[in-house]
XYZ file of C-alpha atoms in Angstrom:
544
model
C -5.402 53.313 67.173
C -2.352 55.936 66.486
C -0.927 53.697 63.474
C -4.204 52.247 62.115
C -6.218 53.403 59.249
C -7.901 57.079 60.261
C -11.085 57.024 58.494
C -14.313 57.352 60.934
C -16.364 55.484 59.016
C -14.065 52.248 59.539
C -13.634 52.473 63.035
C -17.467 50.940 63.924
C -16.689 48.058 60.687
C -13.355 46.525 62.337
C -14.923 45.034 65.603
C -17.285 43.072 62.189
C -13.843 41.929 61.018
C -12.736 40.590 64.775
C -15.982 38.583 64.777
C -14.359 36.619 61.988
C -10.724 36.394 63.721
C -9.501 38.083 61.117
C -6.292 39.725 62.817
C -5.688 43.370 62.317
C -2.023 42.375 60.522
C -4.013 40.627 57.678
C -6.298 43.491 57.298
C -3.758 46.195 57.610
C -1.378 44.097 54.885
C -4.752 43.855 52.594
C -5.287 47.583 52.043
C -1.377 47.991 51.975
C -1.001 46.070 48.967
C -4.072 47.192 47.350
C -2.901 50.736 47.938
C 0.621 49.610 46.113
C -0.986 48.259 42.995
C -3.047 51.496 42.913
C 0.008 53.635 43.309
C 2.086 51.871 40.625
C -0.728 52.196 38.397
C -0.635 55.768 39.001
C 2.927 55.427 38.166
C 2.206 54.333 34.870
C -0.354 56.826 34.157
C 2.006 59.737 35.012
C 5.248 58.235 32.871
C 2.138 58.266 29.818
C 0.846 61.167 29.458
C 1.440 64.712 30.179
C 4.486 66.599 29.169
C 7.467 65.122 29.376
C 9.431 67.605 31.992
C 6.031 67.658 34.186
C 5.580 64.187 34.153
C 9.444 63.467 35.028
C 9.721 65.743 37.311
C 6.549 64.044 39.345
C 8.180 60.932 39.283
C 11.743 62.077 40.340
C 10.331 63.487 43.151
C 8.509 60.611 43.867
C 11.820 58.560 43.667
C 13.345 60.802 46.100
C 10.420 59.962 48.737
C 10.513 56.450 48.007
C 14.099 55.443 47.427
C 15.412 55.109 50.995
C 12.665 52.347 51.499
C 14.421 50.277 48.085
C 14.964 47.300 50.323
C 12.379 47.178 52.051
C 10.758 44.105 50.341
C 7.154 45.540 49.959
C 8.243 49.216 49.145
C 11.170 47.920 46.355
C 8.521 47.474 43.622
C 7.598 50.891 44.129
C 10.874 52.128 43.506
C 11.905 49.623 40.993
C 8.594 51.191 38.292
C 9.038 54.335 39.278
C 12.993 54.299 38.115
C 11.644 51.288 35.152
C 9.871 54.925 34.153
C 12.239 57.681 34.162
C 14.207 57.905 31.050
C 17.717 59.438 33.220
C 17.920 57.772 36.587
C 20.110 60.031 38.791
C 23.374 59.149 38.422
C 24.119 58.725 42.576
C 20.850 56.390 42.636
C 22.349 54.310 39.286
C 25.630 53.867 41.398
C 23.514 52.543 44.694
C 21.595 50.056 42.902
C 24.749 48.710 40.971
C 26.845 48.383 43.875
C 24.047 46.199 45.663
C 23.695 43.284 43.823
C 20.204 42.152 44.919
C 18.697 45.540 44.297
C 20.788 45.145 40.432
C 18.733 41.285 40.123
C 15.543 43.003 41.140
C 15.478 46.425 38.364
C 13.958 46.135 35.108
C 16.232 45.743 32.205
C 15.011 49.675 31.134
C 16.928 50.721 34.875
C 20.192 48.438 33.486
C 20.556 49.801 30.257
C 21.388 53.364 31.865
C 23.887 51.692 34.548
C 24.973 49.050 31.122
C 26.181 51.998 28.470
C 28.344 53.398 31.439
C 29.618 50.239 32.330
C 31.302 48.124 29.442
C 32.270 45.743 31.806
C 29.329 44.671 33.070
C 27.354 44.123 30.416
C 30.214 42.204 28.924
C 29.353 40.028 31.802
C 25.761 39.850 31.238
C 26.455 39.194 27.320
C 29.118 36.792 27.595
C 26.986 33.907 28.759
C 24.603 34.479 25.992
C 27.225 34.577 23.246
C 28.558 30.934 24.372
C 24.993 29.626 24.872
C 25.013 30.678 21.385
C 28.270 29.117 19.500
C 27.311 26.140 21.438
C 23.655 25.567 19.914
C 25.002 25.988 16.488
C 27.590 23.283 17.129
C 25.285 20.975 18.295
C 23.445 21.366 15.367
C 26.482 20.535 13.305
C 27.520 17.904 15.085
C 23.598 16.039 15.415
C 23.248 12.560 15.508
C 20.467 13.444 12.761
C 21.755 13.327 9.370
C 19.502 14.884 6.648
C 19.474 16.086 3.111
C 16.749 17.182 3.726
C 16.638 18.924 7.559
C 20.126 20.354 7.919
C 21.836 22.924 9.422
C 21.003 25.530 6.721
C 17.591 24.109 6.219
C 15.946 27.197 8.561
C 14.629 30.438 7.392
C 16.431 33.266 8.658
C 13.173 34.768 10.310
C 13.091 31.132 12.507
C 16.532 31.481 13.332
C 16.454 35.104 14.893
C 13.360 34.356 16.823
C 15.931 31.926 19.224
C 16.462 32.742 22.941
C 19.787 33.904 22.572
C 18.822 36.517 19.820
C 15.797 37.415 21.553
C 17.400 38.241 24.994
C 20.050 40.479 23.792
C 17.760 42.264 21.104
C 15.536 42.787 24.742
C 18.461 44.354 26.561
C 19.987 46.365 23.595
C 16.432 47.737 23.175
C 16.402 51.397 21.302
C 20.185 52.007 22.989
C 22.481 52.644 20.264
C 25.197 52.308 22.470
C 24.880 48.768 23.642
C 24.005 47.880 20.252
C 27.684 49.105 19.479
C 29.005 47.127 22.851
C 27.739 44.191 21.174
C 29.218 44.413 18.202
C 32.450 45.504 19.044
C 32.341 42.042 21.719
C 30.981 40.220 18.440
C 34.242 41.647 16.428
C 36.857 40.730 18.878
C 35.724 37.195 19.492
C 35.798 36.450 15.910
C 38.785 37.719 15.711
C 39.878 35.587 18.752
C 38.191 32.639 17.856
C 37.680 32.784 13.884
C 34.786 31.499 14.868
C 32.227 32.229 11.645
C 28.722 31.896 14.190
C 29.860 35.109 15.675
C 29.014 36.650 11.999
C 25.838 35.002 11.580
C 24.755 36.353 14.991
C 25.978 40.064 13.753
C 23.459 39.706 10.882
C 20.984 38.127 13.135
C 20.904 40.637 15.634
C 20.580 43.603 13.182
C 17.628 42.006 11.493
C 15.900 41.257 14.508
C 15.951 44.726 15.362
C 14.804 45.273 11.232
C 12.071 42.924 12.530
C 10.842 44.741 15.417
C 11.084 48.804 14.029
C 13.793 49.708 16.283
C 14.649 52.641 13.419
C 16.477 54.275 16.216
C 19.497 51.903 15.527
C 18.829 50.702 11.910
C 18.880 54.013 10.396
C 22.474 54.754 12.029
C 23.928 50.921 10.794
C 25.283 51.825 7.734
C 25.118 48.087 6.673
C 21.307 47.813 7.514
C 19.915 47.888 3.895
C 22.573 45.389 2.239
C 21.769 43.280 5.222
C 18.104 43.579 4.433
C 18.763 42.551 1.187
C 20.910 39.794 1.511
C 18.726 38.314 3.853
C 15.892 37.628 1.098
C 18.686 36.140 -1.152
C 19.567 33.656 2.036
C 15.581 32.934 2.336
C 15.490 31.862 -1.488
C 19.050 30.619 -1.297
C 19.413 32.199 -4.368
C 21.213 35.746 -5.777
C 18.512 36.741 -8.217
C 20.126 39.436 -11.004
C 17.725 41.929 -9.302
C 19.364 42.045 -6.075
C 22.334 41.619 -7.506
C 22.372 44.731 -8.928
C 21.206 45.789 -5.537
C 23.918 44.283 -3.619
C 26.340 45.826 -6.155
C 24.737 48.950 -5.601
C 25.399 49.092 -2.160
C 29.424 47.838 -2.410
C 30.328 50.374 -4.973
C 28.594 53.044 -2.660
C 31.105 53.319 0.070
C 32.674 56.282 0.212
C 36.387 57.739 0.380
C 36.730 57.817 4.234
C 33.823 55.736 5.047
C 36.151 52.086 4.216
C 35.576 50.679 7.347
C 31.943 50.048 6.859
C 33.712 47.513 4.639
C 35.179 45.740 7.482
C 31.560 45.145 8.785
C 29.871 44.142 5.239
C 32.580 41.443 4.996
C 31.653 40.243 8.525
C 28.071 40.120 7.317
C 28.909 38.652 4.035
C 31.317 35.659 6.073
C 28.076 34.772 7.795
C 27.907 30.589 6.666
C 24.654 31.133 5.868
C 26.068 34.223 3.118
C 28.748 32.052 1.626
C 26.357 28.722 1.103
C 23.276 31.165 -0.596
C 26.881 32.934 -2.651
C 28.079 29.525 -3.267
C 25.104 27.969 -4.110
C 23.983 30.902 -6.688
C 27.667 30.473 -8.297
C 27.187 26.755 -9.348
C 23.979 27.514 -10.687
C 25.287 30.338 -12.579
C 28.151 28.143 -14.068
C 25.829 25.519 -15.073
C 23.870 28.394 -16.979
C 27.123 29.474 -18.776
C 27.483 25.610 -19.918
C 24.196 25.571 -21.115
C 24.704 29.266 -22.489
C 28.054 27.680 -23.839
C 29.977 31.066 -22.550
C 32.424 31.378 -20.165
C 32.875 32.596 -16.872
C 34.989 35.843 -17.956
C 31.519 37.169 -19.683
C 29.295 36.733 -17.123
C 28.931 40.006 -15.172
C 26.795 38.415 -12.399
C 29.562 35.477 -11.378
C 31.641 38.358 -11.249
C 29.344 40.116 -8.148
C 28.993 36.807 -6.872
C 32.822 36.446 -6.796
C 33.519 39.601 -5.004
C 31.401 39.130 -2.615
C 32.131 35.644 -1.844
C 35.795 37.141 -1.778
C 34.852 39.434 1.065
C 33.244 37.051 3.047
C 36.372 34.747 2.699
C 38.730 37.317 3.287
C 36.617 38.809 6.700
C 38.841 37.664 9.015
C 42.097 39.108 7.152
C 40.560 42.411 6.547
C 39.240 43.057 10.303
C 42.807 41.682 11.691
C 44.800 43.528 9.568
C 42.458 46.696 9.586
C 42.974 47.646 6.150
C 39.648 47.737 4.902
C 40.047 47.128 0.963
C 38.453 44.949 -0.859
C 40.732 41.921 -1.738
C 41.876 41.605 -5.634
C 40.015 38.759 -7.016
C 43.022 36.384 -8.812
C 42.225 36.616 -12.499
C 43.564 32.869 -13.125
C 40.112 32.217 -10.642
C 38.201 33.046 -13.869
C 40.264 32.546 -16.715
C 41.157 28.774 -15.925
C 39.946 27.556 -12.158
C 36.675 28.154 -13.079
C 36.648 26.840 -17.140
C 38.311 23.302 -15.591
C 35.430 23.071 -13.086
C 32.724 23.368 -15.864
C 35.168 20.898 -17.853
C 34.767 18.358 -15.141
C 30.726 19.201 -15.620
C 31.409 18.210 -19.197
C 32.747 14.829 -18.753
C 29.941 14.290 -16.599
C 27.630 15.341 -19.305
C 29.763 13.509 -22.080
C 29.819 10.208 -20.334
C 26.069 9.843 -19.457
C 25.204 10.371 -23.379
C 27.831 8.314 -24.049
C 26.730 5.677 -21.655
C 23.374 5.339 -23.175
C 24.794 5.605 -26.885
C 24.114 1.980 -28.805
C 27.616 0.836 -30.342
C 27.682 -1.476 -32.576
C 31.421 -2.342 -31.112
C 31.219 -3.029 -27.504
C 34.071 -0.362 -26.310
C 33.910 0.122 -22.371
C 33.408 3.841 -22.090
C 35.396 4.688 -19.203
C 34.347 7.464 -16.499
C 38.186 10.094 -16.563
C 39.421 9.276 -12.551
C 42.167 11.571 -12.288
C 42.444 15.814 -12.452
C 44.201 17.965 -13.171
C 47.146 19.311 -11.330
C 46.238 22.435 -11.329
C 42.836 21.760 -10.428
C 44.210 20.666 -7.016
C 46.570 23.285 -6.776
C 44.209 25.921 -6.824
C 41.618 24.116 -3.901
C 45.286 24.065 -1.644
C 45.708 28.292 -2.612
C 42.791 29.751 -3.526
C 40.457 30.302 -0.856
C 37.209 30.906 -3.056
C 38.537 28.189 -5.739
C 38.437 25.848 -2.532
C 34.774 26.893 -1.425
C 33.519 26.608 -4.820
C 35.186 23.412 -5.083
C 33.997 22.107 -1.703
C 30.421 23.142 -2.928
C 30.922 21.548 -6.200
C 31.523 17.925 -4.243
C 28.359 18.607 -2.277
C 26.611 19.114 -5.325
C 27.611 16.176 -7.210
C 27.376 14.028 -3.868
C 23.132 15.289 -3.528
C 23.073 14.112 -7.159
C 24.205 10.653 -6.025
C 26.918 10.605 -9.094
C 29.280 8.182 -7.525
C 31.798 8.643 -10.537
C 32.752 12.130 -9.810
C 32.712 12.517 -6.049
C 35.292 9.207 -6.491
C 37.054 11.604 -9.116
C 37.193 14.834 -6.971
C 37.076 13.429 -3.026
C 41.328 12.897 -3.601
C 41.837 16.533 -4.031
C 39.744 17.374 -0.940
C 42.541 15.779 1.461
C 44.027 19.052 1.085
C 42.333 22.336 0.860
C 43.359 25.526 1.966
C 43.044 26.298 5.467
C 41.865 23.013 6.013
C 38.344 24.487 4.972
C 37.608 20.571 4.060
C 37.759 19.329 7.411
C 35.709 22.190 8.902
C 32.348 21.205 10.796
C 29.783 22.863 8.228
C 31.756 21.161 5.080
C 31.686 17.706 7.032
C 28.049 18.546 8.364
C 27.013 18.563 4.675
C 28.740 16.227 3.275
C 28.239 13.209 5.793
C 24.214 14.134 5.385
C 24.219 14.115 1.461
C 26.413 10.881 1.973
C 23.554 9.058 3.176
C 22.126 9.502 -0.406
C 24.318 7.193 -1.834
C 24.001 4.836 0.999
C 23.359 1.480 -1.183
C 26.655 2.192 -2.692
C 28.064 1.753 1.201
C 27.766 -2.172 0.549
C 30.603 -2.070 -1.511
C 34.353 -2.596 -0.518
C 35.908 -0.471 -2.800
C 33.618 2.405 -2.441
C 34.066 2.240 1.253
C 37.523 2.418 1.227
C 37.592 5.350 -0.873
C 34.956 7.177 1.519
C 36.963 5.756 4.908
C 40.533 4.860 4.214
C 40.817 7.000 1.254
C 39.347 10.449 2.781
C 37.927 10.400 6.444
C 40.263 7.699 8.376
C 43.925 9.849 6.614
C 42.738 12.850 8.262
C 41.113 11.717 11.599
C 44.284 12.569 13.824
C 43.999 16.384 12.218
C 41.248 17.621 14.236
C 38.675 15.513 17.039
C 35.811 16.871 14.852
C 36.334 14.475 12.106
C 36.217 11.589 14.404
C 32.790 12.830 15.642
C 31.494 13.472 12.016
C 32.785 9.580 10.677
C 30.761 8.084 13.747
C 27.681 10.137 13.183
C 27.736 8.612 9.445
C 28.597 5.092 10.549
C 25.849 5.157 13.156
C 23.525 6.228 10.370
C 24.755 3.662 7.787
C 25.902 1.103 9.813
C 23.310 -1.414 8.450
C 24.451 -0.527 5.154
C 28.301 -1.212 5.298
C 30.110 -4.124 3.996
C 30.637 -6.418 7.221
C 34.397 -7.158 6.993
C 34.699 -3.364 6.351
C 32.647 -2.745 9.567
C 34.970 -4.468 11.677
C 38.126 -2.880 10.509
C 36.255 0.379 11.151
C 35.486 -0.383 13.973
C 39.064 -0.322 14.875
C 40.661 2.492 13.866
C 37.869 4.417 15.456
C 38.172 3.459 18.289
C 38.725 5.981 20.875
C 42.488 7.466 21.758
C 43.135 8.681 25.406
C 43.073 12.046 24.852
C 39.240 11.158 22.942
C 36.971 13.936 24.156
C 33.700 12.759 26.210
C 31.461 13.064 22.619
C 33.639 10.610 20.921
C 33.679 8.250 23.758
C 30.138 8.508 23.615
C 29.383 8.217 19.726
C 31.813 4.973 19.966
C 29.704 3.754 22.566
C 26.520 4.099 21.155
C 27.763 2.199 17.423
C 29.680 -0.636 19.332
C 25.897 -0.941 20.925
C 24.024 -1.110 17.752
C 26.592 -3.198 16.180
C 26.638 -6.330 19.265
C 22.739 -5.864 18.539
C 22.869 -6.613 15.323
C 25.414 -9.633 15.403
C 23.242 -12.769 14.610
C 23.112 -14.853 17.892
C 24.769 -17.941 17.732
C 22.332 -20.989 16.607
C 20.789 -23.295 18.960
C 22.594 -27.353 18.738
C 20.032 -29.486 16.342
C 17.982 -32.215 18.721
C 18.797 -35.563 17.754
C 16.610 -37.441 15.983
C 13.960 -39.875 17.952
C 14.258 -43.603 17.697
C 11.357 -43.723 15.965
C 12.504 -41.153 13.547
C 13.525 -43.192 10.345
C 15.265 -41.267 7.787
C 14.183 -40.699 4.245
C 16.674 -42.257 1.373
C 16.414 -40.067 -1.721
C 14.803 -43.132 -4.569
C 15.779 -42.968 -8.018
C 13.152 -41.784 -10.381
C 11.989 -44.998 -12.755
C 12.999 -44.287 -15.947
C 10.427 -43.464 -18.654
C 9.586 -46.642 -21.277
């Protein structure tokens, strides 16, 4: 009676209730819970409407009441909305809840961001996990056993790629908090610069337009890199630098101001984003196959130039946040006055040939396809970081137009690049997928050893990733390969001890499809009957 609900007209209905054995705990637990639900609705209503000091104040005081009760399982959801309200949670009640790490598990991400901002360390720890989640989905992407001209790692739009988990979780616990937003980037600059690790800058671009997507104005107005992110993220949806945004882009480099240069440091970690440099690189070979057509040359063209510079600062990320002199790098005139005319040379011959190919001759002269380059043609892909990307780019092109003469020309030079930037898992990605264009070709000895023995097999002790990236094209083309080839490559790829798990597992999975395919042996020929008599061949009469 003393603890029981005190309203007269209930006390004649409970004796109904005991009719039903219905115990008074069930009952009692009924209208508490119904009573909770209408209290945090009430919660909600306050935190609504009103004026902001009134309404706070309400629920502060109601805090006060109700905290003491926080772990009491059926009161904490109270006290968990009523703080998921408040916009300043007392500081003493902040500290309570962090140092208890149930009662941290059980607040709403709204309650961590106040106890986050003050606490670098702790939401490094929450972030952390994300971030290698992250680096490792993009890998595994790269390294697929999928290979695909046409589905590849930069096939996505950049809307689809920011709407992943990762991307989605932290833009839910940065929220409007301009602070954690900078947290996050400043964890975002230091693993780069830990790891070089270039998926660190396409989640930095990522991020920001996922908060573009969502209106969070709070933090894109105060990103000074927010509008030449905008824009560059159209150019990546068209792969393509129109001269419109161009200009735009421009616009937006030549703005930064005396004593704002670190915003540079930033753009170039935008602009290093893989999917930047392949839309950059991708716009630059179309705009030197314009200036052959055009017949100009690169030193004219005021666009390539843009494209260039920017490509430059993407390149040259890494060196500028390291070194923290933000300055745009000096693009090497030589890059335009002769790396870039030899490269639309090579075009040429490719152009010269074909015609010359279909030409009737009278005299029957062999026309043969140039197979060597130029010194410094290969000099420049060992020195010149952006003559190497465009280079790189330049093989990928020629290898998605299935022209077998040129990638046999160029694929010598690519043995050494600078930085190894040939050997990296995007290049190889690529290339291995537009490979499988060409794989009638794979049928062929000679062709084979240039691909294998001439390129892939001379490098595989460099790095374990190459080892991966051959299997994943053998276990694509195996069916395609000459068979004497197969079984020498077979051999030198097989597996070293210090041969991660992946490789192990890659091997294991070709040795599989090859024993399938071996013919099984033939069964022994039954011997003929007795009865059998065998038929003598019998001259054909001859004709009178």
């Amino acid at each position: 009676m003393e603890n029981g609900v005190l309203l007269p007209s209930l006390q004649s209905a409970l004796p109904f209730l005991d009719l039903h054995s219905i115990p008074r705990l069930e009952f009692h637990q009924t209208v508490f819970d119904e009573l909770r639900e209408k209290l945090l609705e009430r919660v909600s209503t306050i935190a609504s409407e009103g004026k902001d000091g009134n309404r706070y104040s309400k629920l502060e005081e109601l805090l006060e009441k109700c905290f003491p009760l926080v772990k009491m399982p059926s009161i904490q959801p109270v006290v968990m909305c009523v703080m998921k309200h408040l916009p300043k949670v007392p500081e003493k009640k902040l500290k309570l809840v962090m140092a208890d790490k149930d009662l941290y598990k059980a607040c709403a991400v709204e309650v961590k961001r106040q106890i986050w901002q003050d606490n670098q360390a702790l939401f490094g720890d929450e972030v952390s996990p994300l971030l290698k989640q992250y680096i490792l989905e993009k890998e595994n992407i790269l390294l697929s056993s999928d290979l695909s001209v046409l589905h590849n790692f930069f096939s996505l739009s950049p809307k689809t790629r920011r709407q992943g988990e990762v991307v989605h979780k932290l833009t839910q616990m940065i929220g409007k908090n301009v602070k954690l937003y900078d947290m996050v980037l400043q964890f975002l600059r230091t693993l780069f610069l830990r790891t070089r690790n270039v998926h660190y800058c396409t989640l930095r671009a990522e991020l920001l337009m996922s908060l573009h997507d969502l209106d969070v104005s709070e933090i894109c107005s105060v990103d000074p890199c927010h509008k030449f992110t905008w824009c560059l993220d159209a150019c990546i949806r068209e792969k393509y630098v129109d001269a419109k945004r161009a200009r735009e882009l421009q616009g937006f480099l030549d703005g930064v101001k005396k004593g704002q240069e670190q915003v540079l440091g930033d753009l170039s970690m935008i602009l290093c984003d893989p999917f930047a440099i392949n839309t950059l690189a991708l716009s630059t070979m179309r705009s030197l196959q314009e200036l052959i057509t055009q017949e100009s040359l690169p030193r004219d063209n005021h666009e390539l130039h843009l494209l260039l510079r920017m490509l430059s600062l993407g390149l040259g990320a890494w060196d500028m946040i390291d070194s923290q002199v933000f300055k745009e790098p000096k693009l090497d005139a030589e890059l335009i006055t002769k790396f870039l005319p030899l490269l639309m040379s090579l075009v040429v011959d490719d152009y010269t040939f074909n015609v010359e190919h279909k030409l009737p001759t009278e005299e029957k002269v062999p026309v043969t396809y140039p197979n060597t380059l130029p010194d410094v043609f290969t000099k420049f892909l060992l020195e010149n970081r952006i003559a190497c990307e465009i280079g790189l780019y330049y093989l990928l092109h020629i290898t998605k137009q299935r022209n077998k003469n040129s990638l046999l020309r160029l694929l010598p030079a690519i043995k050494e690049t600078y930085n190894d930037t040939g050997f990296t898992d995007i290049f190889l990605h690529l290339f291995t997928s537009n490979l499988t264009l060409l794989s009638e070709e794979f049928g062929s000895e000679e062709f084979c050893g240039h691909i294998f023995e001439g390129f892939f097999l001379v490098s595989l002790t460099k790095k374990e990733n190459i080892h991966r990236h051959v299997l994943r094209l053998l276990l694509h083309l195996h069916h395609k390969v000459a068979p004497t080839k197969l079984e020498s490559l077979q051999k030198a790829l097989e597996p070293t001890k210090t041969s991660g798990e992946p490789v192990k597992e890659l091997y294991n999975q070709l040795s599989e499809k090859l024993q399938q395919k071996k013919p099984s042996p033939p069964a022994a020929e039954p011997e003929p009957a007795a009865m059998d008599l065998p038929l003598h061949s019998v001259p054909t009469p001859p004709v009178v």
